[in-house]
Amino acid sequence: GAGVSQSPSNKVTEKGKDVELRCDPISGHTALYWYRQSLGQGLEFLIYFQGNSAPDKSGLPSDRFSAERTGGSVSTLTIQRTQQEDSAVYLCASSPQAITSSYNEQFFGPGTRLTVL
Amino acid sequence: AQSVTQLGSHVSVSEGALVLLRCNYSSSVPPYLFWYVQYPNQGLQLLLKYTSAATLVKGINGFEAEFKKSETSFHLTKPSAHMSDAAEYFCAVSEPGGYQKVTFGIGTKLQVIP
């Protein structure tokens, strides 16, 4: 596709359930980011993938959060035992990420709105 | 460590009036600065960026921002607001380099009153 896509667009789940959120980056983009957008909190960095390097997981808020990126393309963000405070919009972004470049624009998907009841 | 402060989580302007969205940053190195716009139910879209070239940066839809090092500011302006400008605007900062970990502000929702 032409842009970053995310699925589902909306997810409603019950407290304690696990959820999986999917991100399809732009073809050829080697970098992929996950962010969480909560009301009044801006965008919170969660995790960053770059090619075959070990991901930067420094933004994951707890061990209930994990992410993987298969084949350097599609990524899945998994939240286990969801809590009400996990309710937010989860945004994915990809970037061409040429290491030799001084700047690499991030292209964002439309997000997944997660509601934990 | 880098950070961004956006003054005013909500700003209302009349159609045709000046738009001014404030952003101040903190960075230990010369920063790269960005403004992103998020229209309802859409992802973020880059509006403009400062990457150490000209301090006055022009973006899409008539927006511009000026990097002022002495004031550590990167305010976003547009001379005349249009109804279609109603959206949420995010200021962001990163350090130069191939891997930019970007820090975003909390966002400012712009309302345009007819």
PDB file of N, CA, C and O in Angstrom, chain A residues 40-74:
ATOM      1  N   GLY A  40      -4.141  14.158  26.581  1.00  0.00           N
ATOM      2  CA  GLY A  40      -3.362  15.096  27.372  1.00  0.00           C
ATOM      3  C   GLY A  40      -1.938  14.658  27.669  1.00  0.00           C
ATOM      4  O   GLY A  40      -1.244  15.315  28.443  1.00  0.00           O
ATOM      5  N   GLN A  41      -1.491  13.573  27.039  1.00  0.00           N
ATOM      6  CA  GLN A  41      -0.150  13.049  27.333  1.00  0.00           C
ATOM      7  C   GLN A  41       0.792  13.123  26.140  1.00  0.00           C
ATOM      8  O   GLN A  41       1.932  12.732  26.242  1.00  0.00           O
ATOM      9  N   GLY A  42       0.332  13.591  25.018  1.00  0.00           N
ATOM     10  CA  GLY A  42       1.198  13.602  23.849  1.00  0.00           C
ATOM     11  C   GLY A  42       1.443  12.189  23.356  1.00  0.00           C
ATOM     12  O   GLY A  42       0.686  11.265  23.649  1.00  0.00           O
ATOM     13  N   LEU A  43       2.514  12.024  22.603  1.00  0.00           N
ATOM     14  CA  LEU A  43       2.873  10.708  22.086  1.00  0.00           C
ATOM     15  C   LEU A  43       3.995  10.136  22.926  1.00  0.00           C
ATOM     16  O   LEU A  43       5.046  10.761  23.088  1.00  0.00           O
ATOM     17  N   GLU A  44       3.770   8.951  23.424  1.00  0.00           N
ATOM     18  CA  GLU A  44       4.745   8.280  24.274  1.00  0.00           C
ATOM     19  C   GLU A  44       5.443   7.202  23.461  1.00  0.00           C
ATOM     20  O   GLU A  44       4.798   6.281  22.944  1.00  0.00           O
ATOM     21  N   PHE A  45       6.760   7.308  23.328  1.00  0.00           N
ATOM     22  CA  PHE A  45       7.530   6.317  22.603  1.00  0.00           C
ATOM     23  C   PHE A  45       7.461   4.969  23.325  1.00  0.00           C
ATOM     24  O   PHE A  45       7.629   4.894  24.544  1.00  0.00           O
ATOM     25  N   LEU A  46       7.236   3.897  22.572  1.00  0.00           N
ATOM     26  CA  LEU A  46       7.190   2.567  23.169  1.00  0.00           C
ATOM     27  C   LEU A  46       8.384   1.713  22.764  1.00  0.00           C
ATOM     28  O   LEU A  46       9.124   1.219  23.616  1.00  0.00           O
ATOM     29  N   ILE A  47       8.563   1.534  21.444  1.00  0.00           N
ATOM     30  CA  ILE A  47       9.600   0.617  20.970  1.00  0.00           C
ATOM     31  C   ILE A  47      10.002   0.990  19.550  1.00  0.00           C
ATOM     32  O   ILE A  47       9.211   1.567  18.804  1.00  0.00           O
ATOM     33  N   TYR A  48      11.246   0.672  19.191  1.00  0.00           N
ATOM     34  CA  TYR A  48      11.799   1.004  17.881  1.00  0.00           C
ATOM     35  C   TYR A  48      12.525  -0.210  17.313  1.00  0.00           C
ATOM     36  O   TYR A  48      13.312  -0.855  18.011  1.00  0.00           O
ATOM     37  N   PHE A  49      12.242  -0.534  16.063  1.00  0.00           N
ATOM     38  CA  PHE A  49      12.918  -1.605  15.332  1.00  0.00           C
ATOM     39  C   PHE A  49      13.712  -0.994  14.180  1.00  0.00           C
ATOM     40  O   PHE A  49      13.215  -0.131  13.457  1.00  0.00           O
ATOM     41  N   GLN A  50      14.953  -1.452  13.994  1.00  0.00           N
ATOM     42  CA  GLN A  50      15.755  -1.011  12.851  1.00  0.00           C
ATOM     43  C   GLN A  50      16.425  -2.242  12.244  1.00  0.00           C
ATOM     44  O   GLN A  50      17.354  -2.805  12.834  1.00  0.00           O
ATOM     45  N   GLY A  51      15.944  -2.635  11.094  1.00  0.00           N
ATOM     46  CA  GLY A  51      16.530  -3.758  10.371  1.00  0.00           C
ATOM     47  C   GLY A  51      16.629  -4.989  11.249  1.00  0.00           C
ATOM     48  O   GLY A  51      15.678  -5.403  11.892  1.00  0.00           O
ATOM     49  N   ASN A  52      17.825  -5.577  11.272  1.00  0.00           N
ATOM     50  CA  ASN A  52      18.046  -6.790  12.066  1.00  0.00           C
ATOM     51  C   ASN A  52      18.649  -6.510  13.439  1.00  0.00           C
ATOM     52  O   ASN A  52      18.995  -7.441  14.166  1.00  0.00           O
ATOM     53  N   SER A  53      18.765  -5.225  13.774  1.00  0.00           N
ATOM     54  CA  SER A  53      19.347  -4.873  15.071  1.00  0.00           C
ATOM     55  C   SER A  53      18.371  -5.176  16.193  1.00  0.00           C
ATOM     56  O   SER A  53      17.163  -5.283  15.981  1.00  0.00           O
ATOM     57  N   ALA A  54      18.926  -5.308  17.400  1.00  0.00           N
ATOM     58  CA  ALA A  54      18.074  -5.516  18.571  1.00  0.00           C
ATOM     59  C   ALA A  54      17.180  -4.295  18.757  1.00  0.00           C
ATOM     60  O   ALA A  54      17.641  -3.157  18.646  1.00  0.00           O
ATOM     61  N   PRO A  55      15.902  -4.488  19.027  1.00  0.00           N
ATOM     62  CA  PRO A  55      14.999  -3.347  19.174  1.00  0.00           C
ATOM     63  C   PRO A  55      15.302  -2.529  20.423  1.00  0.00           C
ATOM     64  O   PRO A  55      15.819  -3.046  21.410  1.00  0.00           O
ATOM     65  N   ASP A  56      14.970  -1.256  20.331  1.00  0.00           N
ATOM     66  CA  ASP A  56      15.046  -0.363  21.491  1.00  0.00           C
ATOM     67  C   ASP A  56      13.714  -0.443  22.219  1.00  0.00           C
ATOM     68  O   ASP A  56      12.730   0.103  21.758  1.00  0.00           O
ATOM     69  N   LYS A  57      13.698  -1.140  23.355  1.00  0.00           N
ATOM     70  CA  LYS A  57      12.460  -1.371  24.098  1.00  0.00           C
ATOM     71  C   LYS A  57      12.320  -0.423  25.280  1.00  0.00           C
ATOM     72  O   LYS A  57      11.494  -0.645  26.166  1.00  0.00           O
ATOM     73  N   SER A  58      13.119   0.624  25.300  1.00  0.00           N
ATOM     74  CA  SER A  58      13.212   1.453  26.495  1.00  0.00           C
ATOM     75  C   SER A  58      11.915   2.158  26.869  1.00  0.00           C
ATOM     76  O   SER A  58      11.749   2.584  28.005  1.00  0.00           O
ATOM     77  N   GLY A  59      10.968   2.264  25.937  1.00  0.00           N
ATOM     78  CA  GLY A  59       9.728   2.952  26.224  1.00  0.00           C
ATOM     79  C   GLY A  59       8.585   2.063  26.675  1.00  0.00           C
ATOM     80  O   GLY A  59       7.515   2.560  27.062  1.00  0.00           O
ATOM     81  N   LEU A  60       8.772   0.771  26.658  1.00  0.00           N
ATOM     82  CA  LEU A  60       7.675  -0.117  27.056  1.00  0.00           C
ATOM     83  C   LEU A  60       7.372   0.097  28.538  1.00  0.00           C
ATOM     84  O   LEU A  60       8.259   0.004  29.378  1.00  0.00           O
ATOM     85  N   PRO A  61       6.088   0.360  28.874  1.00  0.00           N
ATOM     86  CA  PRO A  61       5.761   0.744  30.252  1.00  0.00           C
ATOM     87  C   PRO A  61       5.802  -0.394  31.257  1.00  0.00           C
ATOM     88  O   PRO A  61       5.948  -0.127  32.455  1.00  0.00           O
ATOM     89  N   SER A  62       5.643  -1.621  30.821  1.00  0.00           N
ATOM     90  CA  SER A  62       5.688  -2.758  31.746  1.00  0.00           C
ATOM     91  C   SER A  62       5.961  -4.028  30.957  1.00  0.00           C
ATOM     92  O   SER A  62       5.948  -4.023  29.725  1.00  0.00           O
ATOM     93  N   ASP A  63       6.204  -5.108  31.681  1.00  0.00           N
ATOM     94  CA  ASP A  63       6.495  -6.380  31.003  1.00  0.00           C
ATOM     95  C   ASP A  63       5.240  -7.006  30.397  1.00  0.00           C
ATOM     96  O   ASP A  63       5.310  -8.072  29.779  1.00  0.00           O
ATOM     97  N   ARG A  64       4.098  -6.345  30.562  1.00  0.00           N
ATOM     98  CA  ARG A  64       2.897  -6.840  29.890  1.00  0.00           C
ATOM     99  C   ARG A  64       2.905  -6.458  28.400  1.00  0.00           C
ATOM    100  O   ARG A  64       2.146  -7.006  27.623  1.00  0.00           O
ATOM    101  N   PHE A  65       3.774  -5.527  28.063  1.00  0.00           N
ATOM    102  CA  PHE A  65       3.870  -5.046  26.683  1.00  0.00           C
ATOM    103  C   PHE A  65       5.047  -5.723  25.989  1.00  0.00           C
ATOM    104  O   PHE A  65       6.149  -5.804  26.543  1.00  0.00           O
ATOM    105  N   SER A  66       4.811  -6.188  24.773  1.00  0.00           N
ATOM    106  CA  SER A  66       5.886  -6.745  23.959  1.00  0.00           C
ATOM    107  C   SER A  66       5.571  -6.477  22.494  1.00  0.00           C
ATOM    108  O   SER A  66       4.425  -6.193  22.127  1.00  0.00           O
ATOM    109  N   ALA A  67       6.597  -6.554  21.673  1.00  0.00           N
ATOM    110  CA  ALA A  67       6.390  -6.345  20.234  1.00  0.00           C
ATOM    111  C   ALA A  67       7.396  -7.176  19.475  1.00  0.00           C
ATOM    112  O   ALA A  67       8.492  -7.457  19.969  1.00  0.00           O
ATOM    113  N   GLU A  68       7.008  -7.554  18.295  1.00  0.00           N
ATOM    114  CA  GLU A  68       7.916  -8.255  17.415  1.00  0.00           C
ATOM    115  C   GLU A  68       7.723  -7.755  15.998  1.00  0.00           C
ATOM    116  O   GLU A  68       6.699  -7.180  15.656  1.00  0.00           O
ATOM    117  N   ARG A  69       8.744  -7.975  15.222  1.00  0.00           N
ATOM    118  CA  ARG A  69       8.691  -7.578  13.816  1.00  0.00           C
ATOM    119  C   ARG A  69       9.228  -8.743  13.003  1.00  0.00           C
ATOM    120  O   ARG A  69      10.404  -9.081  13.084  1.00  0.00           O
ATOM    121  N   THR A  70       8.358  -9.338  12.235  1.00  0.00           N
ATOM    122  CA  THR A  70       8.718 -10.536  11.491  1.00  0.00           C
ATOM    123  C   THR A  70       9.212 -10.164  10.099  1.00  0.00           C
ATOM    124  O   THR A  70       8.575  -9.384   9.379  1.00  0.00           O
ATOM    125  N   GLY A  71      10.367 -10.732   9.738  1.00  0.00           N
ATOM    126  CA  GLY A  71      10.890 -10.538   8.386  1.00  0.00           C
ATOM    127  C   GLY A  71      11.207  -9.101   8.057  1.00  0.00           C
ATOM    128  O   GLY A  71      11.285  -8.725   6.879  1.00  0.00           O
ATOM    129  N   GLY A  72      11.410  -8.294   9.077  1.00  0.00           N
ATOM    130  CA  GLY A  72      11.732  -6.899   8.836  1.00  0.00           C
ATOM    131  C   GLY A  72      10.600  -6.101   8.253  1.00  0.00           C
ATOM    132  O   GLY A  72      10.811  -4.995   7.721  1.00  0.00           O
ATOM    133  N   SER A  73       9.362  -6.616   8.350  1.00  0.00           N
ATOM    134  CA  SER A  73       8.236  -5.889   7.767  1.00  0.00           C
ATOM    135  C   SER A  73       7.150  -5.690   8.810  1.00  0.00           C
ATOM    136  O   SER A  73       7.265  -4.816   9.660  1.00  0.00           O
ATOM    137  N   VAL A  74       6.133  -6.548   8.803  1.00  0.00           N
ATOM    138  CA  VAL A  74       4.980  -6.392   9.682  1.00  0.00           C
ATOM    139  C   VAL A  74       5.395  -6.488  11.149  1.00  0.00           C
ATOM    140  O   VAL A  74       6.274  -7.266  11.516  1.00  0.00           O
TER     141      VAL A  74
END
